[in-house]
PDB file of C-alpha atoms in Angstrom:
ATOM      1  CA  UNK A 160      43.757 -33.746  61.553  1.00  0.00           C
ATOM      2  CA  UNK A 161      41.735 -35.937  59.746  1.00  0.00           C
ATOM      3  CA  UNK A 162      40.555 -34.200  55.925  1.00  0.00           C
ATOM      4  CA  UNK A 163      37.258 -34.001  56.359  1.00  0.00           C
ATOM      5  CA  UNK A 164      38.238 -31.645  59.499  1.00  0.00           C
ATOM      6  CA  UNK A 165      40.423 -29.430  57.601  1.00  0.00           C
ATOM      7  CA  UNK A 166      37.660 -29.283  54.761  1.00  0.00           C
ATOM      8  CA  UNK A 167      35.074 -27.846  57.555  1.00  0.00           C
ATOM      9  CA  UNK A 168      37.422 -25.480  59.028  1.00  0.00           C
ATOM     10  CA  UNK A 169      38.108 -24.301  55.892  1.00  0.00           C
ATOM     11  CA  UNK A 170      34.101 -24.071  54.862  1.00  0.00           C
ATOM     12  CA  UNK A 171      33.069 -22.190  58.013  1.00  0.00           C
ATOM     13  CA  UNK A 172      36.209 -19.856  57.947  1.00  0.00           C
ATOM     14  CA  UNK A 173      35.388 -18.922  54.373  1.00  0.00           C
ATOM     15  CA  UNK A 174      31.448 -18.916  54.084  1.00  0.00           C
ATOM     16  CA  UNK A 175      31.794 -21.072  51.339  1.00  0.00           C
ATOM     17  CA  UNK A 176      28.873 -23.780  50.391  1.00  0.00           C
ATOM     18  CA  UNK A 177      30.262 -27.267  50.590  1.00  0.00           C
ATOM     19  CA  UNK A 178      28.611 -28.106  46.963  1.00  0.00           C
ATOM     20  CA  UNK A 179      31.269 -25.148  45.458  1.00  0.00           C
ATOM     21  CA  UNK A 180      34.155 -26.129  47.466  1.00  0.00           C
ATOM     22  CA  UNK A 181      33.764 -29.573  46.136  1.00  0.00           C
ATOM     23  CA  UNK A 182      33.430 -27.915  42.541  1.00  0.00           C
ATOM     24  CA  UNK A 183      36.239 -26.213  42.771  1.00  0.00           C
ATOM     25  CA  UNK A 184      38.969 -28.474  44.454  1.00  0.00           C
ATOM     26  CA  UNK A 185      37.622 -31.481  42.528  1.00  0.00           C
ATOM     27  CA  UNK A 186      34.853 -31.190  40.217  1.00  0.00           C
ATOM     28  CA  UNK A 187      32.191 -32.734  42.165  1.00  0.00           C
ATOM     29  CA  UNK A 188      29.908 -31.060  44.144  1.00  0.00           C
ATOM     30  CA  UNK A 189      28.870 -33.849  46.270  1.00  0.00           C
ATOM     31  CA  UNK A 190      32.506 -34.262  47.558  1.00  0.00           C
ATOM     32  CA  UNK A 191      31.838 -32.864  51.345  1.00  0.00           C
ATOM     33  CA  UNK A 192      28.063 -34.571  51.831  1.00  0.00           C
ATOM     34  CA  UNK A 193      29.776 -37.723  50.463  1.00  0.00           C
ATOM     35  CA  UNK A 194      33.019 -37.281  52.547  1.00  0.00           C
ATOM     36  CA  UNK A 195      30.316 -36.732  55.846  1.00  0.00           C
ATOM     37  CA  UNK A 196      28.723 -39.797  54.882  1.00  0.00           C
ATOM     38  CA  UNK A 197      32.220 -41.791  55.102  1.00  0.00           C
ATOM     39  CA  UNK A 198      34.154 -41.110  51.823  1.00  0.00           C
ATOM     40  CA  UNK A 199      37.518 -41.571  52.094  1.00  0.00           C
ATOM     41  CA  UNK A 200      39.124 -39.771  49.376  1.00  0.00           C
ATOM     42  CA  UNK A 201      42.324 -40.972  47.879  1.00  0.00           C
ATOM     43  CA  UNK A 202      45.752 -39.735  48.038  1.00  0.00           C
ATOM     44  CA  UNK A 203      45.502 -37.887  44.887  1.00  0.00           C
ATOM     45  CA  UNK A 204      42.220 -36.377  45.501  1.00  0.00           C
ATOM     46  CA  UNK A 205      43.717 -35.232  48.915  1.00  0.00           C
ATOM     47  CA  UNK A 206      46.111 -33.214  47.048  1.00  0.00           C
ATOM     48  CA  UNK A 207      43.523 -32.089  45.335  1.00  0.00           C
ATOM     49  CA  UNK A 208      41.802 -30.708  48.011  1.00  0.00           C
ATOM     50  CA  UNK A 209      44.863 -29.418  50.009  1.00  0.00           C
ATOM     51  CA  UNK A 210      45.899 -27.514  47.022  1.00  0.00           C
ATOM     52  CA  UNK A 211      42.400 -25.696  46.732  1.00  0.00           C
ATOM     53  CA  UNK A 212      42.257 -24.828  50.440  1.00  0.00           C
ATOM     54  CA  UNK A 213      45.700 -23.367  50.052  1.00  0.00           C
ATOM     55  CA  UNK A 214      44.842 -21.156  47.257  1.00  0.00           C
ATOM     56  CA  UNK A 215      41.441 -20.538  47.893  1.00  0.00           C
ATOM     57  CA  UNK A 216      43.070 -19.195  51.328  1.00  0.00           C
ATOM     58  CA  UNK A 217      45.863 -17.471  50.239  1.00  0.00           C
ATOM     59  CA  UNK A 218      42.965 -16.061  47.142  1.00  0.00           C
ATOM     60  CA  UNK A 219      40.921 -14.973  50.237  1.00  0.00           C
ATOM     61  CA  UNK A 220      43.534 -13.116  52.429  1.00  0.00           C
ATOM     62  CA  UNK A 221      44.447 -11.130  49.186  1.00  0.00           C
ATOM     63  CA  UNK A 222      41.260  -9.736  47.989  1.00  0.00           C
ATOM     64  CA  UNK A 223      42.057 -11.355  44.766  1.00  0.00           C
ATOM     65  CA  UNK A 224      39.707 -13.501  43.071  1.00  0.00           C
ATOM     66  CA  UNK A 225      41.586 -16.259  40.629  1.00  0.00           C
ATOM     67  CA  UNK A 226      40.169 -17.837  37.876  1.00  0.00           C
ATOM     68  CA  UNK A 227      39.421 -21.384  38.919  1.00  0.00           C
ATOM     69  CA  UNK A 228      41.672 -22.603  36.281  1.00  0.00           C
ATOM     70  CA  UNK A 229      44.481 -21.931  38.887  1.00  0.00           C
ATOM     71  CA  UNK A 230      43.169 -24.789  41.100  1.00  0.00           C
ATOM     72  CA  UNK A 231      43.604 -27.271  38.427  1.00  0.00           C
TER      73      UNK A 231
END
């Protein structure tokens, strides 16, 4: 599944705006728009964003909201 994929899963499951998704995982809230538009991220900045999904998951299912210095 390509990234951009998981990233829109992710956004409709969790209501989120794109703009703070791309905030949070990676400090840019154009990340998604630019990522529609054909941005490939790079292999760090997939980790990146797999990391934040996981957490912001696991952050959801728990009720528990994290500061967002546990993304980083």
């Amino acid at each position: 599944m390509s990234m951009l994929l998981k990233v829109e899963r992710f956004l409709r499951q969790s209501a989120m705006p794109p703009t703070k998704f791309g905030r949070l995982a990676v400090n840019d809230p154009r990340l998604v728009e630019d990522m529609r538009r054909g941005r490939e991220p790079r292999e760090r900045t997939v980790a990146r964003i797999e990391a934040a999904i996981a957490t912001l998951a696991d952050q959801a299912r728990s009720g528990a909201a994290a500061p967002i210095s546990a993304l980083r």
